[in-house]
Amino acid sequence: MVAVELIGGLGNQMFQYATAKALSLHRNELLLLDSRLFDNYKLHSYSLNHFNIEASVVKNNLPLKTPSFSKRVIHKILQKLDAFILKNKVFSIYQEKDLRFDKTLFKTNKKNIYLKGYFQSEKYFLRFEDEIRRDFEIITALKKETRDMLKIIEAGDSVSLHIRRGDYISNANANAVHGTCNLDYYHRAITIIQEKIKDPAFFIFSDDIDWAKENLKIDNTIYFVDFNDSSTNYEDIKLMSACKHNIIANSSFSWWGAWLNSSKNKIVIAPSKWFNTDKLNSEDIIPESWMKI
């Protein structure tokens, strides 16, 4: 069995799932999703239930019991071996060392493996692209505003543009790690699109849509997608992926909007500086076919 610890926003959960699903397909084993951390996680909720995913999900829905002495001893022994018991099975923990793609993950022969990390690279799951795309089809009914916007997006040369602010601005630690893409980045990306596409229409997505309306000036047709919130952000993923082209932020959320775009001739523009710190290696995050500026 392959299990994965889920944590973070929707984009992070999608990376974690995609990698675990690819590994389970590679090993021809069952997949288990561990969502228990979300019980005490205030920033985000478990959101993969909106997708076409059939894996079993572990939840904290049972009363806690004090383990017996023998179980405590076994637990300590397993900890020393980087292992633990889940669903009555002993799992060996694979802890991601850094953000670079680790090809050795698919060579491990340990019987049950439990993944901990972010796995932000398509290299983990590109071999199973068709299966991953199928799993990330949305099964929750879309609201009317989303359905109406989809018709507009599909009618022309649509370009999604995502501005990530939120905790990247308000949280000092998040800002130190991530930072934000400045307006110069977006202006350069818009210019590139305008040079390549005759009459593009821009669809703006942001967790600070008021800031985007005030600061982003584009001469082309522009739509501000302002009817989704954190509880329906998967609908924004759907809308971004339906666009012909994508301008993404340094965010796993818009990364997935662009990756799920099935257009064969899509232009995806991404920031060349993914993190605000040199301590994190981002060389495997952006697919080679995307344009980095």
Short mmCIF file of C-alpha atoms in Angstrom, two decimals:
data_model
loop_
_atom_site.label_atom_id
_atom_site.label_comp_id
_atom_site.label_asym_id
_atom_site.label_seq_id
_atom_site.Cartn_x
_atom_site.Cartn_y
_atom_site.Cartn_z
CA MET A 1 0.00 0.00 0.00
CA VAL A 2 1.07 3.61 -0.68
CA ALA A 3 -0.09 6.30 1.75
CA VAL A 4 0.48 10.05 1.70
CA GLU A 5 0.22 12.77 4.33
CA LEU A 6 -1.92 15.62 3.02
CA ILE A 7 -1.42 19.21 4.20
CA GLY A 8 -1.46 22.73 2.78
CA GLY A 9 -3.70 24.45 0.26
CA LEU A 10 -5.44 22.85 -2.69
CA GLY A 11 -2.39 23.09 -4.97
CA ASN A 12 -0.17 21.34 -2.43
CA GLN A 13 -2.76 18.62 -1.87
CA MET A 14 -2.91 18.02 -5.62
CA PHE A 15 0.88 17.60 -5.86
CA GLN A 16 0.88 15.21 -2.92
CA TYR A 17 -1.97 13.18 -4.34
CA ALA A 18 -0.57 13.07 -7.90
CA THR A 19 2.80 11.76 -6.69
CA ALA A 20 1.25 9.16 -4.40
CA LYS A 21 -1.15 8.04 -7.14
CA ALA A 22 1.73 7.69 -9.62
CA LEU A 23 3.72 5.65 -7.11
CA SER A 24 0.74 3.40 -6.38
CA LEU A 25 0.26 2.80 -10.11
CA HIS A 26 3.98 2.12 -10.53
CA ARG A 27 3.91 -0.43 -7.69
CA ASN A 28 0.42 -1.73 -8.52
CA GLU A 29 -0.69 -1.10 -4.93
CA LEU A 30 -3.64 0.46 -3.14
CA LEU A 31 -3.60 4.19 -2.31
CA LEU A 32 -4.44 5.68 1.07
CA LEU A 33 -4.89 9.43 1.74
CA ASP A 34 -4.14 10.64 5.27
CA SER A 35 -6.16 13.82 5.90
CA ARG A 36 -5.90 13.84 9.70
CA LEU A 37 -3.70 16.94 9.92
CA PHE A 38 -6.58 19.07 8.68
CA ASP A 39 -8.45 18.55 11.94
CA ASN A 40 -6.13 21.09 13.59
CA TYR A 41 -5.10 23.10 10.52
CA LYS A 42 -6.72 26.55 10.42
CA LEU A 43 -5.37 27.85 7.10
CA HIS A 44 -6.89 25.31 4.71
CA SER A 45 -9.31 22.40 4.51
CA TYR A 46 -9.12 19.00 2.85
CA SER A 47 -10.42 19.67 -0.66
CA LEU A 48 -9.70 16.62 -2.81
CA ASN A 49 -13.25 15.36 -2.25
CA HIS A 50 -14.38 17.64 -5.10
CA PHE A 51 -12.37 15.61 -7.63
CA ASN A 52 -12.84 12.27 -9.35
CA ILE A 53 -10.73 10.47 -6.74
CA GLU A 54 -11.59 7.04 -5.37
CA ALA A 55 -8.76 6.42 -2.88
CA SER A 56 -9.53 5.62 0.76
CA VAL A 57 -9.21 8.57 3.16
CA VAL A 58 -8.06 8.33 6.78
CA LYS A 59 -9.82 10.77 9.12
CA ASN A 60 -9.69 11.48 12.85
CA ASN A 61 -13.26 10.38 13.50
CA LEU A 62 -12.65 7.88 16.30
CA PRO A 63 -12.32 8.68 20.03
CA LEU A 64 -8.72 8.75 21.19
CA LYS A 65 -7.60 5.96 23.50
CA THR A 66 -4.53 5.79 25.71
CA PRO A 67 -2.26 3.16 24.17
CA SER A 68 -1.23 0.20 26.29
CA PHE A 69 2.35 -0.19 27.54
CA SER A 70 3.17 -2.75 24.84
CA LYS A 71 1.80 -0.51 22.09
CA ARG A 72 3.83 2.45 23.39
CA VAL A 73 7.00 0.34 23.28
CA ILE A 74 6.23 -0.81 19.73
CA HIS A 75 5.54 2.80 18.74
CA LYS A 76 8.95 3.93 20.05
CA ILE A 77 10.72 1.12 18.23
CA LEU A 78 8.96 1.97 14.97
CA GLN A 79 9.86 5.66 15.39
CA LYS A 80 13.54 4.73 15.48
CA LEU A 81 13.02 2.80 12.25
CA ASP A 82 11.20 5.76 10.57
CA ALA A 83 8.01 3.73 10.55
CA PHE A 84 4.58 3.71 12.18
CA ILE A 85 1.29 1.83 12.15
CA LEU A 86 -1.68 3.06 10.15
CA LYS A 87 -4.84 1.05 9.39
CA ASN A 88 -3.19 -1.92 11.09
CA LYS A 89 -0.26 -1.89 8.68
CA VAL A 90 3.36 -0.95 9.31
CA PHE A 91 4.45 1.84 6.97
CA SER A 92 8.00 2.95 6.21
CA ILE A 93 8.20 6.74 6.06
CA TYR A 94 9.65 8.44 3.01
CA GLN A 95 10.46 12.04 3.99
CA GLU A 96 11.12 14.41 1.09
CA LYS A 97 14.62 15.84 1.53
CA ASP A 98 14.22 18.96 -0.62
CA LEU A 99 12.12 20.17 -3.55
CA ARG A 100 14.23 18.57 -6.27
CA PHE A 101 12.84 15.52 -8.05
CA ASP A 102 14.06 12.32 -6.41
CA LYS A 103 13.98 9.46 -8.92
CA THR A 104 14.96 6.97 -6.22
CA LEU A 105 11.42 7.18 -4.83
CA PHE A 106 10.26 4.82 -7.57
CA LYS A 107 13.08 2.37 -6.86
CA THR A 108 12.33 1.68 -3.21
CA ASN A 109 11.21 -1.87 -2.47
CA LYS A 110 9.79 -1.32 1.01
CA LYS A 111 6.45 -3.08 1.38
CA ASN A 112 4.22 -0.21 2.60
CA ILE A 113 5.44 3.35 2.05
CA TYR A 114 4.15 6.59 3.60
CA LEU A 115 4.99 9.84 1.80
CA LYS A 116 5.68 13.09 3.66
CA GLY A 117 6.52 16.20 1.62
CA TYR A 118 5.30 18.50 -1.16
CA PHE A 119 6.61 16.77 -4.34
CA GLN A 120 6.27 19.87 -6.51
CA SER A 121 7.39 18.51 -9.86
CA GLU A 122 5.52 16.90 -12.73
CA LYS A 123 8.45 14.51 -13.06
CA TYR A 124 6.89 12.42 -10.30
CA PHE A 125 3.67 11.76 -12.20
CA LEU A 126 4.08 12.72 -15.87
CA ARG A 127 4.33 9.04 -16.85
CA PHE A 128 0.74 8.65 -15.63
CA GLU A 129 -0.53 11.97 -17.00
CA ASP A 130 -3.79 10.56 -18.40
CA GLU A 131 -4.74 8.97 -15.09
CA ILE A 132 -3.90 12.12 -13.11
CA ARG A 133 -5.91 14.34 -15.45
CA ARG A 134 -8.87 11.99 -15.16
CA ASP A 135 -8.63 11.98 -11.36
CA PHE A 136 -8.62 15.79 -11.27
CA GLU A 137 -11.88 16.13 -13.15
CA ILE A 138 -14.32 17.96 -10.86
CA ILE A 139 -17.36 15.96 -9.78
CA THR A 140 -18.96 18.61 -7.53
CA ALA A 141 -21.65 20.62 -9.33
CA LEU A 142 -20.34 24.01 -10.48
CA LYS A 143 -22.20 27.18 -9.53
CA LYS A 144 -24.05 29.12 -12.24
CA GLU A 145 -21.46 31.94 -12.32
CA THR A 146 -18.73 29.41 -13.06
CA ARG A 147 -20.74 27.71 -15.80
CA ASP A 148 -21.48 31.08 -17.42
CA MET A 149 -17.82 32.13 -17.22
CA LEU A 150 -16.76 28.83 -18.78
CA LYS A 151 -18.81 29.63 -21.89
CA ILE A 152 -17.05 32.99 -22.25
CA ILE A 153 -13.62 31.43 -21.70
CA GLU A 154 -14.20 28.72 -24.28
CA ALA A 155 -15.45 31.19 -26.91
CA GLY A 156 -12.18 33.06 -27.55
CA ASP A 157 -8.43 33.35 -26.99
CA SER A 158 -8.67 33.34 -23.21
CA VAL A 159 -5.71 33.91 -20.89
CA SER A 160 -5.83 33.23 -17.17
CA LEU A 161 -3.74 35.53 -14.98
CA HIS A 162 -3.29 34.64 -11.32
CA ILE A 163 -2.14 37.06 -8.62
CA ARG A 164 -1.27 35.43 -5.30
CA ARG A 165 -1.19 37.77 -2.31
CA GLY A 166 -3.09 36.67 0.82
CA ASP A 167 -0.71 35.07 3.33
CA TYR A 168 2.23 35.89 1.02
CA ILE A 169 1.59 39.48 2.19
CA SER A 170 0.03 39.13 5.64
CA ASN A 171 2.26 36.38 7.02
CA ALA A 172 5.87 37.47 7.57
CA ASN A 173 7.21 33.92 7.40
CA ALA A 174 5.32 33.15 4.18
CA ASN A 175 6.53 36.42 2.68
CA ALA A 176 10.13 35.64 3.55
CA VAL A 177 9.89 32.27 1.79
CA HIS A 178 7.63 33.06 -1.15
CA GLY A 179 7.41 36.80 -1.75
CA THR A 180 5.04 37.98 -4.47
CA CYS A 181 5.29 38.52 -8.20
CA ASN A 182 5.46 42.27 -8.81
CA LEU A 183 3.50 44.24 -11.39
CA ASP A 184 6.53 44.37 -13.68
CA TYR A 185 6.36 40.58 -14.03
CA TYR A 186 2.70 40.71 -15.01
CA HIS A 187 3.20 43.62 -17.44
CA ARG A 188 6.03 41.73 -19.18
CA ALA A 189 3.93 38.56 -19.35
CA ILE A 190 0.95 40.45 -20.74
CA THR A 191 3.15 42.06 -23.40
CA ILE A 192 4.43 38.64 -24.49
CA ILE A 193 0.88 37.34 -24.82
CA GLN A 194 -0.20 40.44 -26.76
CA GLU A 195 2.69 39.91 -29.20
CA LYS A 196 1.80 36.26 -29.77
CA ILE A 197 -2.02 36.31 -29.63
CA LYS A 198 -4.09 38.56 -31.89
CA ASP A 199 -6.99 39.43 -29.59
CA PRO A 200 -6.53 37.88 -26.14
CA ALA A 201 -9.08 38.22 -23.35
CA PHE A 202 -7.62 38.16 -19.83
CA PHE A 203 -9.34 36.44 -16.91
CA ILE A 204 -7.98 37.60 -13.57
CA PHE A 205 -7.89 35.30 -10.54
CA SER A 206 -6.66 36.43 -7.13
CA ASP A 207 -7.10 35.99 -3.40
CA ASP A 208 -7.02 39.81 -3.30
CA ILE A 209 -9.24 40.67 -6.24
CA ASP A 210 -9.80 44.27 -5.06
CA TRP A 211 -6.05 44.90 -5.26
CA ALA A 212 -6.00 43.38 -8.73
CA LYS A 213 -8.86 45.60 -9.91
CA GLU A 214 -7.09 48.68 -8.60
CA ASN A 215 -3.59 47.94 -9.86
CA LEU A 216 -3.84 45.81 -13.00
CA LYS A 217 -4.46 47.84 -16.15
CA ILE A 218 -4.83 45.98 -19.46
CA ASP A 219 -5.96 47.40 -22.79
CA ASN A 220 -7.59 44.14 -23.87
CA THR A 221 -10.89 42.65 -22.75
CA ILE A 222 -10.60 41.77 -19.08
CA TYR A 223 -12.75 39.78 -16.66
CA PHE A 224 -12.21 39.69 -12.90
CA VAL A 225 -13.28 36.32 -11.52
CA ASP A 226 -14.55 37.42 -8.12
CA PHE A 227 -17.29 34.93 -7.21
CA ASN A 228 -15.25 32.08 -5.68
CA ASP A 229 -13.71 31.85 -2.22
CA SER A 230 -11.63 29.27 -0.37
CA SER A 231 -14.60 26.91 -0.15
CA THR A 232 -15.06 26.83 -3.94
CA ASN A 233 -11.49 27.51 -5.12
CA TYR A 234 -11.52 24.25 -7.08
CA GLU A 235 -13.92 26.05 -9.46
CA ASP A 236 -11.17 28.61 -10.15
CA ILE A 237 -8.86 25.69 -11.02
CA LYS A 238 -11.51 24.56 -13.50
CA LEU A 239 -11.78 28.02 -15.06
CA MET A 240 -8.01 28.56 -15.30
CA SER A 241 -7.52 25.16 -16.92
CA ALA A 242 -10.22 25.98 -19.50
CA CYS A 243 -8.29 29.06 -20.68
CA LYS A 244 -6.21 28.73 -23.86
CA HIS A 245 -3.12 30.26 -22.20
CA ASN A 246 -1.95 30.95 -18.65
CA ILE A 247 0.08 33.50 -16.70
CA ILE A 248 0.75 31.99 -13.30
CA ALA A 249 2.02 33.30 -9.98
CA ASN A 250 4.69 31.58 -7.86
CA SER A 251 1.87 29.45 -6.56
CA SER A 252 1.04 25.74 -6.77
CA PHE A 253 -2.61 26.78 -7.16
CA SER A 254 -2.19 28.46 -10.55
CA TRP A 255 0.51 25.92 -11.47
CA TRP A 256 -2.24 23.30 -11.52
CA GLY A 257 -4.60 25.59 -13.43
CA ALA A 258 -1.95 25.78 -16.16
CA TRP A 259 -0.90 22.12 -16.04
CA LEU A 260 -4.51 20.92 -16.41
CA ASN A 261 -4.95 23.16 -19.45
CA SER A 262 -5.20 20.55 -22.21
CA SER A 263 -4.64 22.94 -25.12
CA LYS A 264 -1.83 21.59 -27.34
CA ASN A 265 -0.72 25.12 -28.31
CA LYS A 266 -0.92 26.72 -24.89
CA ILE A 267 1.49 29.42 -23.78
CA VAL A 268 2.27 29.25 -20.07
CA ILE A 269 4.32 32.04 -18.51
CA ALA A 270 5.80 31.50 -15.06
CA PRO A 271 8.09 33.56 -12.81
CA SER A 272 11.76 32.60 -13.08
CA LYS A 273 12.17 33.32 -9.36
CA TRP A 274 9.80 30.94 -7.59
CA PHE A 275 10.94 31.58 -4.03
CA ASN A 276 12.04 34.69 -2.18
CA THR A 277 14.97 32.78 -0.70
CA ASP A 278 17.92 30.98 -2.24
CA LYS A 279 17.71 28.22 0.36
CA LEU A 280 15.01 26.39 -1.62
CA ASN A 281 15.76 24.80 -4.98
CA SER A 282 12.99 25.29 -7.55
CA GLU A 283 14.73 23.85 -10.63
CA ASP A 284 12.23 20.99 -11.06
CA ILE A 285 9.00 22.91 -10.41
CA ILE A 286 8.39 24.60 -13.78
CA PRO A 287 7.88 22.21 -16.76
CA GLU A 288 10.41 22.66 -19.56
CA SER A 289 7.77 23.68 -22.11
CA TRP A 290 6.67 26.69 -20.03
CA MET A 291 8.23 30.14 -20.47
CA LYS A 292 10.06 31.55 -17.45
CA ILE A 293 10.58 35.32 -17.20
#
